């Protein structure tokens, strides 16, 4: 979801795995440069392979779809809301955890929140393929959030409270993401966007306080909120 390379830390990896990671990053970086220079739709897999100095088949082995080369942090994006809820403090509601996580992301100008930079934002906006894929990723993020909400509340995956809470929280994050992209394309600096989004997020999340104030905060919160959401 970003034009910047990321470094993964953790347990040491073997030489073979390290080489695979290097090759994947090399291909991703070459693709990003071409996408930004000449547009996503206009760039071919063959051109990416040539720029990365690998075979065309190697590119498709690492990236099954062309859009995966541009939106190459999809798992981190689709899992971000679910991870925040799963890792929330004991007794903390899903809303409180997600609200604070978004505030932190805005302060850090996190690409997962939408701070991708003007060139990348323009590339996505100009590409029907990438725009459609991004909508799919927002949908997948909501689905993963709903799954975690169901697990943490002990409700069935198709429970109306789970689906409504996930839809409300997912919609706010989608709207705020789009707003960051809009302001980026309008030429705003990240610092100015962060100031604007702090107020926008405070308002948007505030609208969810009444229906979701205690949702997923603990075993005793489930039944009450289920009734609230049915009103």
Coordinates of C-alpha atoms in Angstrom, one line a residue, residues 97-109 113 115 173 176 194 197-198 201 205:
X97 CA -9.0 0.4 20.4
X98 CA -9.6 1.2 16.8
X99 CA -10.1 4.9 17.5
X100 CA -6.8 5.2 19.3
X101 CA -5.0 3.0 16.7
X102 CA -6.2 5.3 13.9
X103 CA -5.1 8.4 15.9
X104 CA -1.6 6.9 16.2
X105 CA -1.6 6.0 12.5
X106 CA -2.4 9.6 11.6
X107 CA 0.3 10.9 13.8
X108 CA 2.8 8.6 12.2
X109 CA 1.4 9.3 8.6
X113 CA -4.1 4.5 6.9
X115 CA -0.7 8.2 3.6
X173 CA -12.0 3.7 8.2
X176 CA -11.1 8.4 6.4
X194 CA -2.8 14.9 9.9
X197 CA -7.9 14.1 9.9
X198 CA -7.5 14.3 13.7
X201 CA -11.7 11.1 12.9
X205 CA -15.7 7.9 15.6

